[in-house]
PDB file with SEQRES, HELIX, SHEET and CRYST1 records, atoms N, CA, C and O in Angstrom:
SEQRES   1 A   69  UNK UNK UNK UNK UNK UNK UNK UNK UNK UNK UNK UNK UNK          
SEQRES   2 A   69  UNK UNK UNK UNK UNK UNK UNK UNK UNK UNK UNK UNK UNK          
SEQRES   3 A   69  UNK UNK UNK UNK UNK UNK UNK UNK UNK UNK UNK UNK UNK          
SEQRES   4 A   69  UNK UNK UNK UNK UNK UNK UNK UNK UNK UNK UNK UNK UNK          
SEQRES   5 A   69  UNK UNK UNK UNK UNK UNK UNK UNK UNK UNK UNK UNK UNK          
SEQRES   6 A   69  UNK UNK UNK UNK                                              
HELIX    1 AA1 UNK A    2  UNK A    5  1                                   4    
HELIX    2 AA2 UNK A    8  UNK A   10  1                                   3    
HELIX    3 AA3 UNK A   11  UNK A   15  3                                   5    
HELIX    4 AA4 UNK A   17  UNK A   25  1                                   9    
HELIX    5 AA5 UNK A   27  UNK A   36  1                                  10    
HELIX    6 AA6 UNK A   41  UNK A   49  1                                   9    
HELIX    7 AA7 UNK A   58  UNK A   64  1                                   7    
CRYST1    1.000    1.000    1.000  90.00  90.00  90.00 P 1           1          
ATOM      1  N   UNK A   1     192.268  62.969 100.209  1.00  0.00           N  
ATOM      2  CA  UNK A   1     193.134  63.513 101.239  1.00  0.00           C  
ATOM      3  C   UNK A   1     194.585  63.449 100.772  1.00  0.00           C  
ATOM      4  O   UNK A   1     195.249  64.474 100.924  1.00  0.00           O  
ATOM      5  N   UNK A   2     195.101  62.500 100.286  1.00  0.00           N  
ATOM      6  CA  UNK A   2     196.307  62.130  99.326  1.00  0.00           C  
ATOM      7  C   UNK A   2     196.426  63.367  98.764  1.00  0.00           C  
ATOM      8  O   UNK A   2     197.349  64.140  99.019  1.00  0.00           O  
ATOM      9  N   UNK A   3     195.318  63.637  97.831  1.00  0.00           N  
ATOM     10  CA  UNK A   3     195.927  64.355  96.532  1.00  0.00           C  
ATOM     11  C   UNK A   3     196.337  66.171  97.306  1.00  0.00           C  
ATOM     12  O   UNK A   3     196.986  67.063  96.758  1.00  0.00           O  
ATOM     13  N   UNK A   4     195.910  66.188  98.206  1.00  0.00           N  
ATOM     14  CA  UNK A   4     195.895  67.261  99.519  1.00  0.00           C  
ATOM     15  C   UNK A   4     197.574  67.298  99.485  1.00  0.00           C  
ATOM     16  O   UNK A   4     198.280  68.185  99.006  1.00  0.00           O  
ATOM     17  N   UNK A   5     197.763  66.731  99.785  1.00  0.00           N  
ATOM     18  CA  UNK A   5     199.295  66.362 100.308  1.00  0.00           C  
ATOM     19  C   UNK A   5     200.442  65.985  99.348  1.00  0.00           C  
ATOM     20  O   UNK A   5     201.573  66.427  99.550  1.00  0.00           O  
ATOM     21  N   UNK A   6     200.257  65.437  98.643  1.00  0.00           N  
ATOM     22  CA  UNK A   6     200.702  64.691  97.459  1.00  0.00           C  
ATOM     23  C   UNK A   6     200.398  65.633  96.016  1.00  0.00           C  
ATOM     24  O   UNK A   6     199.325  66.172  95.746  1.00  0.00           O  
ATOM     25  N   UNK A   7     201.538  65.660  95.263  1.00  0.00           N  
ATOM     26  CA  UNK A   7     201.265  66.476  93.978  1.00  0.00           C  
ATOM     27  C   UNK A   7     201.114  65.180  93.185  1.00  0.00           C  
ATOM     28  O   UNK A   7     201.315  64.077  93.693  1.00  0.00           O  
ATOM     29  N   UNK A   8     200.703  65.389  91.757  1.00  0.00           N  
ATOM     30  CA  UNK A   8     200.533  64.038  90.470  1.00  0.00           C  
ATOM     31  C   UNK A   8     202.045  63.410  90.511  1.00  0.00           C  
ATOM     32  O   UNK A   8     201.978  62.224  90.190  1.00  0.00           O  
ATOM     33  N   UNK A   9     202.748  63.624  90.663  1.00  0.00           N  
ATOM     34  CA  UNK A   9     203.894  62.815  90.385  1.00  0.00           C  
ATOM     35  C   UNK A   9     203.901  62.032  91.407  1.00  0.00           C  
ATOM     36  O   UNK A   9     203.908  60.827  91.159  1.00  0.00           O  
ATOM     37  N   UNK A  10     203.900  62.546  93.087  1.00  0.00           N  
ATOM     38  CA  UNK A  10     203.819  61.781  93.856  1.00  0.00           C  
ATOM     39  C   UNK A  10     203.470  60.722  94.136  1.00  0.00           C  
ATOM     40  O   UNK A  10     203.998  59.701  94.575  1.00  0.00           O  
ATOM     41  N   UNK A  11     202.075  61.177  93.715  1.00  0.00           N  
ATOM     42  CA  UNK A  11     201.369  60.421  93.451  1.00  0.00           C  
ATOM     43  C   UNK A  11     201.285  58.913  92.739  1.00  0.00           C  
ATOM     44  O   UNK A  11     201.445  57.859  93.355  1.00  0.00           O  
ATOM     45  N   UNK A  12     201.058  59.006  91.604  1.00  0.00           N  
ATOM     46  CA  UNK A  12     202.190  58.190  90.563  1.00  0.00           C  
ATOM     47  C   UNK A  12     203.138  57.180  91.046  1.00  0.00           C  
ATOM     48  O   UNK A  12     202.961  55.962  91.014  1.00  0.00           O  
ATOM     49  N   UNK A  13     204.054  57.742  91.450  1.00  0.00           N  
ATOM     50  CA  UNK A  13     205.348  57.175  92.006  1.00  0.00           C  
ATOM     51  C   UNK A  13     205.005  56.309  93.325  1.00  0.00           C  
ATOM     52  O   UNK A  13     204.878  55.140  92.961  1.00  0.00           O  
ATOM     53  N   UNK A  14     204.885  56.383  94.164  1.00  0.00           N  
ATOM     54  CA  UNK A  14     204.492  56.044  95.386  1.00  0.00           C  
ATOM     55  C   UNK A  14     203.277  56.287  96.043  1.00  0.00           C  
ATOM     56  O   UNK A  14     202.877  55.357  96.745  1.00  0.00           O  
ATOM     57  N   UNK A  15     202.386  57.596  95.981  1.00  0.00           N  
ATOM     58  CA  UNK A  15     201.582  57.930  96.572  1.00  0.00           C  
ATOM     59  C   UNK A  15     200.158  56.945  96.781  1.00  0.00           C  
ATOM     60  O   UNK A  15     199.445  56.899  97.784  1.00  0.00           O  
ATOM     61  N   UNK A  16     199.956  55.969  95.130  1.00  0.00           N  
ATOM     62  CA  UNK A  16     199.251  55.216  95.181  1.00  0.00           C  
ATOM     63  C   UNK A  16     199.254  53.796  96.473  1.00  0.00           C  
ATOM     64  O   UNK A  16     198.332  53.183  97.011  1.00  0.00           O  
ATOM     65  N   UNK A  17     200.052  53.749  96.534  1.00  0.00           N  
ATOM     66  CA  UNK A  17     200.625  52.590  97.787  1.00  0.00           C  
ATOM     67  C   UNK A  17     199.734  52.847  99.074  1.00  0.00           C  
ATOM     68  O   UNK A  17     198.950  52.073  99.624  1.00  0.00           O  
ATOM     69  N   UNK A  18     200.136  54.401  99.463  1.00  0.00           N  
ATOM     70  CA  UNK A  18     199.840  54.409 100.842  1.00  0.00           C  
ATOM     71  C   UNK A  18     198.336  53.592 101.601  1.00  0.00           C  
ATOM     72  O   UNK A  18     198.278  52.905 102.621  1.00  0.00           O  
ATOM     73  N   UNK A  19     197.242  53.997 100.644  1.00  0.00           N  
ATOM     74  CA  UNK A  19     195.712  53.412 100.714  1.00  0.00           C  
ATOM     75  C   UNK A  19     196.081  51.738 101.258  1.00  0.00           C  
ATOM     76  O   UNK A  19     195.783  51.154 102.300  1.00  0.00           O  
ATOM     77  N   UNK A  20     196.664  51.409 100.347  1.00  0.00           N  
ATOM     78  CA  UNK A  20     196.527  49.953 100.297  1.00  0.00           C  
ATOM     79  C   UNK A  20     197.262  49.549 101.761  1.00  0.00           C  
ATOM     80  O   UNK A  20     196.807  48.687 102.512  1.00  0.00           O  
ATOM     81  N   UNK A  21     198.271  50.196 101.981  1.00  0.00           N  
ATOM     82  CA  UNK A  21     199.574  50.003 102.974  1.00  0.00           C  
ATOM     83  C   UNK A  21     198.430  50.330 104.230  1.00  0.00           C  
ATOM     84  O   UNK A  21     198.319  49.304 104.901  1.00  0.00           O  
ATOM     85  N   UNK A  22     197.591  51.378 104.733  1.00  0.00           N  
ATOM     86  CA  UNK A  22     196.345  51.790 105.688  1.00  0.00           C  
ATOM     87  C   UNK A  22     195.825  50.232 105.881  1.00  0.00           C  
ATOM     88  O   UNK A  22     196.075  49.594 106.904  1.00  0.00           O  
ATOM     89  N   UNK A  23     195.179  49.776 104.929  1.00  0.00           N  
ATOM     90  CA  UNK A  23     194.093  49.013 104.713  1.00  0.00           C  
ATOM     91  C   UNK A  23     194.572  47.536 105.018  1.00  0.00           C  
ATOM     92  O   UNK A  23     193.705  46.691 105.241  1.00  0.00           O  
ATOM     93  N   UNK A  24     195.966  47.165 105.042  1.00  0.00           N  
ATOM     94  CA  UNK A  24     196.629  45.789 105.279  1.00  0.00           C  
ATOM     95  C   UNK A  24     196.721  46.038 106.924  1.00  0.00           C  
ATOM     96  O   UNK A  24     196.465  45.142 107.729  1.00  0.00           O  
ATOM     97  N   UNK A  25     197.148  47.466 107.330  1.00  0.00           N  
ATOM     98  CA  UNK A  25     197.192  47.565 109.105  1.00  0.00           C  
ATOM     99  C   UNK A  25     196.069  47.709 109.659  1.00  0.00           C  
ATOM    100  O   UNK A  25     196.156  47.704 110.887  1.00  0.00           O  
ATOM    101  N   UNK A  26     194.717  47.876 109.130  1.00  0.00           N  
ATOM    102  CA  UNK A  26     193.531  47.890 109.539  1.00  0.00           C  
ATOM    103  C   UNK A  26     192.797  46.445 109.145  1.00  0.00           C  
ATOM    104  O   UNK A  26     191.622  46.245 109.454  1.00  0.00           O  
ATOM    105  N   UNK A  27     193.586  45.470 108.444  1.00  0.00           N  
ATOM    106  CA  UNK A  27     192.466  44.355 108.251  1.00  0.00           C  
ATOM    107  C   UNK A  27     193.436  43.503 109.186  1.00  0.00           C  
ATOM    108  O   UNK A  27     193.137  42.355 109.514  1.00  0.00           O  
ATOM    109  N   UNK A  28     194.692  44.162 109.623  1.00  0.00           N  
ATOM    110  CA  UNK A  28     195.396  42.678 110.543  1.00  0.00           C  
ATOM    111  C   UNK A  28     194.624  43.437 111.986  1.00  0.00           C  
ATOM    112  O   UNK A  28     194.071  42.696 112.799  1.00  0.00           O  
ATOM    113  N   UNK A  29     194.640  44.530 112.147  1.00  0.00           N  
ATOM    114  CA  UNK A  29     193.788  45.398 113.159  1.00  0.00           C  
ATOM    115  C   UNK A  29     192.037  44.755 113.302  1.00  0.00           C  
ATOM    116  O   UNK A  29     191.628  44.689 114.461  1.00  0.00           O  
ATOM    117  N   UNK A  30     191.374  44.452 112.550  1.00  0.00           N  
ATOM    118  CA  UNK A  30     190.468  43.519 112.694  1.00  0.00           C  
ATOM    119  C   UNK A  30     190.534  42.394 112.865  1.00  0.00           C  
ATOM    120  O   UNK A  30     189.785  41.990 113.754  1.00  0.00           O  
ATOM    121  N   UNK A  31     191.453  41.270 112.123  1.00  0.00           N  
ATOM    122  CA  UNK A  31     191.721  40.091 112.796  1.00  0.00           C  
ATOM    123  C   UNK A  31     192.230  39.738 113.982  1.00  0.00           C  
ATOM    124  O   UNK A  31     192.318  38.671 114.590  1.00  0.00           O  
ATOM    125  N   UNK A  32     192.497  40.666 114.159  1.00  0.00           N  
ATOM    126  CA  UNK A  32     193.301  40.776 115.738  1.00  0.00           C  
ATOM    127  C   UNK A  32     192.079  41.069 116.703  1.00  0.00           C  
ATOM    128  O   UNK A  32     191.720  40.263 117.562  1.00  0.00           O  
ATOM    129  N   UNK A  33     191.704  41.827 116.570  1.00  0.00           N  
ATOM    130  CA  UNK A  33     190.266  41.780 117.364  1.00  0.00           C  
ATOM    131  C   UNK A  33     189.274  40.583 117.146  1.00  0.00           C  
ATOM    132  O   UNK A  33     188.800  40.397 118.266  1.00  0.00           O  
ATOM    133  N   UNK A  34     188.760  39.744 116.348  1.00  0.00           N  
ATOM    134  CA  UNK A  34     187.938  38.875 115.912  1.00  0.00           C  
ATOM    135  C   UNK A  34     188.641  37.821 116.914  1.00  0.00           C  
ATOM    136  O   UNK A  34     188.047  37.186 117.786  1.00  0.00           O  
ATOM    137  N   UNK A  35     189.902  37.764 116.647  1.00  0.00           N  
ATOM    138  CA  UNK A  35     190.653  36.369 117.580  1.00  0.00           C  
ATOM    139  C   UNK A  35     190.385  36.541 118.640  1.00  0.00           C  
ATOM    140  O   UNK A  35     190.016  35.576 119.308  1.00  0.00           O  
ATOM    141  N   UNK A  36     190.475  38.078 119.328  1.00  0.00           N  
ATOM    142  CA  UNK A  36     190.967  38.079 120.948  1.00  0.00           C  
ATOM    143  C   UNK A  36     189.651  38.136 122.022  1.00  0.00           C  
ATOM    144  O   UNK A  36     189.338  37.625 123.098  1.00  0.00           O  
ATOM    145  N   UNK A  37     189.089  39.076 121.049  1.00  0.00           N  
ATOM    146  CA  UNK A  37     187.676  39.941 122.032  1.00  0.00           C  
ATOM    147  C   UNK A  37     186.974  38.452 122.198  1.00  0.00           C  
ATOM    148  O   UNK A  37     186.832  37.583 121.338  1.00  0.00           O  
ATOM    149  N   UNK A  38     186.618  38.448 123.461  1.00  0.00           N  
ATOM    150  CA  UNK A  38     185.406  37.651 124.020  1.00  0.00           C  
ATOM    151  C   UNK A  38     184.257  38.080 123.372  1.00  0.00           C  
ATOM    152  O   UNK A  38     184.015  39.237 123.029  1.00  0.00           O  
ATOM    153  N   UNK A  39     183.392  36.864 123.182  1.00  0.00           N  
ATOM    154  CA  UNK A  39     181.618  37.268 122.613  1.00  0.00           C  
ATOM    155  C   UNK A  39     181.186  37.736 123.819  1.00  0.00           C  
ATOM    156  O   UNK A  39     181.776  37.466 124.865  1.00  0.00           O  
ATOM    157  N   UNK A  40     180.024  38.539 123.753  1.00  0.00           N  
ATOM    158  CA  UNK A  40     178.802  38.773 125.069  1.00  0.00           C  
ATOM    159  C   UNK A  40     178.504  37.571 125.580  1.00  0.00           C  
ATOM    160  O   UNK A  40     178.538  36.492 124.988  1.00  0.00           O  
ATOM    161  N   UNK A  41     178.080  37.879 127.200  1.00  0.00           N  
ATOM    162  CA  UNK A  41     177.425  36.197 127.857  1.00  0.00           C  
ATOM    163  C   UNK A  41     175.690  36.308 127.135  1.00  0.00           C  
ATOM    164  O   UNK A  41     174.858  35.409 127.019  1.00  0.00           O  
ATOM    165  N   UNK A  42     175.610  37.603 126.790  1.00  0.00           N  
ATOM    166  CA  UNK A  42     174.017  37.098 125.811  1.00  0.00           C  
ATOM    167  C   UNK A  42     174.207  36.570 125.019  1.00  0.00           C  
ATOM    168  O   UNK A  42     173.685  35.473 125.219  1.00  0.00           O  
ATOM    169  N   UNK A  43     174.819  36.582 123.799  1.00  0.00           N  
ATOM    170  CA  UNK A  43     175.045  35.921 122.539  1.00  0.00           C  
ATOM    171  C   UNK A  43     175.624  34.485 122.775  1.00  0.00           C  
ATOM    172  O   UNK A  43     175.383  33.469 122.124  1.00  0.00           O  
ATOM    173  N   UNK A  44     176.361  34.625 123.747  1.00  0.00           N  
ATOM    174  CA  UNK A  44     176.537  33.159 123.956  1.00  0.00           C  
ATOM    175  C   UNK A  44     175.662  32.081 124.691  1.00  0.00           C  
ATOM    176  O   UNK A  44     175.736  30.853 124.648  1.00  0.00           O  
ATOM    177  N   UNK A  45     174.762  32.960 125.419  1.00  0.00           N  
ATOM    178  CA  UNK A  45     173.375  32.272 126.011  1.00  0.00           C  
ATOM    179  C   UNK A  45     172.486  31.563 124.789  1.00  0.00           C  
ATOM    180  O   UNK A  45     172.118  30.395 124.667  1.00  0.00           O  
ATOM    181  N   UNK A  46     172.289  32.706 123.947  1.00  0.00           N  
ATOM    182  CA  UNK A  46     171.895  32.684 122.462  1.00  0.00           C  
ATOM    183  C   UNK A  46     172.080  31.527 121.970  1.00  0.00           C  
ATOM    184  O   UNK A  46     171.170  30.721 121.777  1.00  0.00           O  
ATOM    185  N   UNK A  47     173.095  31.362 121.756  1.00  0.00           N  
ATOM    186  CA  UNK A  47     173.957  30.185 120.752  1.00  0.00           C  
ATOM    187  C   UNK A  47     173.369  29.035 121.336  1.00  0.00           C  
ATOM    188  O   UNK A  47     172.849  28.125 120.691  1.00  0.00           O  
ATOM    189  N   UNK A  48     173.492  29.110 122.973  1.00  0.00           N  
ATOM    190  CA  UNK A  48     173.419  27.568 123.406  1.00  0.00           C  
ATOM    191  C   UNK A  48     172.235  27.442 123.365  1.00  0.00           C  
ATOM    192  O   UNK A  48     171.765  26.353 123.035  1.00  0.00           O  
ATOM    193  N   UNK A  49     171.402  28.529 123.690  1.00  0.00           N  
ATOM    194  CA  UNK A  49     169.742  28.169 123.690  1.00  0.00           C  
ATOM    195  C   UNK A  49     168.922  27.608 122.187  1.00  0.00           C  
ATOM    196  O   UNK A  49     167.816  27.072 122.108  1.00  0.00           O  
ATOM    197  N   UNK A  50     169.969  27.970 120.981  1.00  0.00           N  
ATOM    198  CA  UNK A  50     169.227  27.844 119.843  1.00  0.00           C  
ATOM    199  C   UNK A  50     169.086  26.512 119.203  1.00  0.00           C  
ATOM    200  O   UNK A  50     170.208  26.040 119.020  1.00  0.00           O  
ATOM    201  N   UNK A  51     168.387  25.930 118.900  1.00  0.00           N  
ATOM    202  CA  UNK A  51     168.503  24.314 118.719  1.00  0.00           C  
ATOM    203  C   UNK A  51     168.884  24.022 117.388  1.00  0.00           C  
ATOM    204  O   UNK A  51     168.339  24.598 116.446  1.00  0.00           O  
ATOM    205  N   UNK A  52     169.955  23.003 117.194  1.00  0.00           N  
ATOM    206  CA  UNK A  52     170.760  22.684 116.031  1.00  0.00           C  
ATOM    207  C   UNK A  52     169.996  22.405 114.984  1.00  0.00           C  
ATOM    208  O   UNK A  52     168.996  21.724 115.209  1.00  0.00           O  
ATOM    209  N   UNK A  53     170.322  22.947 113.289  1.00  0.00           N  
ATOM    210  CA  UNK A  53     169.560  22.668 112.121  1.00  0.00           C  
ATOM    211  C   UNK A  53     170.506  21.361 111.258  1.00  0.00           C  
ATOM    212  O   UNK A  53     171.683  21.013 111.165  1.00  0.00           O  
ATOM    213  N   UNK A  54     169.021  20.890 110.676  1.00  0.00           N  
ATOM    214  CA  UNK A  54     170.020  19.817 109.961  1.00  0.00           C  
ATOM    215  C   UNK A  54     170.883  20.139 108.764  1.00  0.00           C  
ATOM    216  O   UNK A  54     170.633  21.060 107.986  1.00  0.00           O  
ATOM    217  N   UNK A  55     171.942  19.301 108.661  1.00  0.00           N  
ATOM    218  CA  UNK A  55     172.757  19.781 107.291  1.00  0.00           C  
ATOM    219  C   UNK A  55     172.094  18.957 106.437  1.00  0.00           C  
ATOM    220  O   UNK A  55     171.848  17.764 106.620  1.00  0.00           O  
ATOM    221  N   UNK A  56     171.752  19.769 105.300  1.00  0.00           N  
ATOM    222  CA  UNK A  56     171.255  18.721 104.097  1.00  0.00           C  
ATOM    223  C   UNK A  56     172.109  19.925 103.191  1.00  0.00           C  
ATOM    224  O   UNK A  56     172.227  21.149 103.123  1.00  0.00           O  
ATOM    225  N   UNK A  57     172.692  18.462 102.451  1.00  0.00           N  
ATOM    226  CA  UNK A  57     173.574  18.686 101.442  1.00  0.00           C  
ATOM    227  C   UNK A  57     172.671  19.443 100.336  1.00  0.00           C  
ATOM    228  O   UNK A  57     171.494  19.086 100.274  1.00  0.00           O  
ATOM    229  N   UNK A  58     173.151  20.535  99.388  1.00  0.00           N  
ATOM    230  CA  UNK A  58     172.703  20.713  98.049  1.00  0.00           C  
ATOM    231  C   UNK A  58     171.961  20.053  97.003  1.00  0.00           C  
ATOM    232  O   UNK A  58     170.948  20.310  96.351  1.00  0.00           O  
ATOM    233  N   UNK A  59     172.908  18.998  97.068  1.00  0.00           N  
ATOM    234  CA  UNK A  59     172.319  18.195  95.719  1.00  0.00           C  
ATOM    235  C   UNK A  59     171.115  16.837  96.257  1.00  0.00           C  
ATOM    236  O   UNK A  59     170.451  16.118  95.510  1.00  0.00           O  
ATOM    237  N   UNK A  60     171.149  16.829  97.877  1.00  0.00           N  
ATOM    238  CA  UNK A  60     170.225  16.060  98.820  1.00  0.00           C  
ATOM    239  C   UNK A  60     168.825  16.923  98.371  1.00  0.00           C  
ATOM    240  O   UNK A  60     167.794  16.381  97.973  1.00  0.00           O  
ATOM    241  N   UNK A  61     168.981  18.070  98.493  1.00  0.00           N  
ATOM    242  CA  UNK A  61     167.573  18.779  97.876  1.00  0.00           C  
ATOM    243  C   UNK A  61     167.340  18.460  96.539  1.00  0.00           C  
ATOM    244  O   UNK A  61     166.411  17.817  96.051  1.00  0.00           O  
ATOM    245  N   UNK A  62     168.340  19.011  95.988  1.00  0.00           N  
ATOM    246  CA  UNK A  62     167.810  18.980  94.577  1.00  0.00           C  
ATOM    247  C   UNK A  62     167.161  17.843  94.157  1.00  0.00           C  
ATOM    248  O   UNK A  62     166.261  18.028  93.338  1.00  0.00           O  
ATOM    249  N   UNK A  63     167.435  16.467  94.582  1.00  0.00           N  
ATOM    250  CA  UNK A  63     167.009  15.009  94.607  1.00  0.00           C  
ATOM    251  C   UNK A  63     165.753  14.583  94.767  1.00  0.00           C  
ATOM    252  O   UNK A  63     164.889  14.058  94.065  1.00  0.00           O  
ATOM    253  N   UNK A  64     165.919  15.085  96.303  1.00  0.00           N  
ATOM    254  CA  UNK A  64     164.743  14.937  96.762  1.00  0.00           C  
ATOM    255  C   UNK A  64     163.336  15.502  96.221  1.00  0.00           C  
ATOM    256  O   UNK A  64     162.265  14.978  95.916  1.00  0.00           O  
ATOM    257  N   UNK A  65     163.875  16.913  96.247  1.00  0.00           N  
ATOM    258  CA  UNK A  65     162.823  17.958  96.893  1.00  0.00           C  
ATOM    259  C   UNK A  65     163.013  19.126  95.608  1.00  0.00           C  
ATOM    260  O   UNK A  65     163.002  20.331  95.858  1.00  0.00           O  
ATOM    261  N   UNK A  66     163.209  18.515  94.034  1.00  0.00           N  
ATOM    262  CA  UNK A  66     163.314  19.254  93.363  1.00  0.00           C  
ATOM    263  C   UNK A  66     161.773  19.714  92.621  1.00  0.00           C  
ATOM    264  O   UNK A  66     161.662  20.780  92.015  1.00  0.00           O  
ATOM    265  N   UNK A  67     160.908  18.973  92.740  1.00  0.00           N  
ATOM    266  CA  UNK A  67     159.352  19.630  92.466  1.00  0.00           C  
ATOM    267  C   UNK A  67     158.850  20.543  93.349  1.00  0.00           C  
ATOM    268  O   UNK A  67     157.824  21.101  92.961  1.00  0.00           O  
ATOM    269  N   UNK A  68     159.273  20.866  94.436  1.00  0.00           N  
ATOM    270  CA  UNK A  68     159.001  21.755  95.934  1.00  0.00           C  
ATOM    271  C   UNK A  68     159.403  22.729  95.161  1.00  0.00           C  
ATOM    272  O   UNK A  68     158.582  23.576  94.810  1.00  0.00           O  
ATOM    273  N   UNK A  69     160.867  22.809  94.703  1.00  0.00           N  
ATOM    274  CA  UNK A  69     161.462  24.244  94.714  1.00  0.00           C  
ATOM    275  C   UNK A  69     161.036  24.548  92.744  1.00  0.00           C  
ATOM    276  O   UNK A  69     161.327  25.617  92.207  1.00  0.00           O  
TER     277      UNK A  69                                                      
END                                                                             
């Protein structure tokens, strides 16, 4: 769409920028949403209904449970 609008020099010179310059106002445009928007009351029913897994460390497997894997 650039090159639409934009001749090779333009290009070149500045034109390469613009993409990137889109893409910094669309990823603060997603973080901004991720912070604000409320989850669904399903997903959050979800969450609470799902019963907690244990943390086992990496190298707790490998120890243990390295003839299993």
């Amino acid at each position: 769409i650039l090159s639409f609008f934009l001749n090779h020099d333009q290009m070149q010179a500045w034109g390469w920028r613009i993409p990137f310059i889109l893409g910094l106002f669309l990823g603060l445009f997603g973080l901004y949403l991720r912070r604000k928007l409320e989850e669904s009351p399903v997903y959050e029913n979800d969450v609470a209904t799902t019963p907690q897994r244990d943390n086992i460390g990496f190298f707790t497997i490998i120890r243990y449970y390295y003839k299993d894997i």
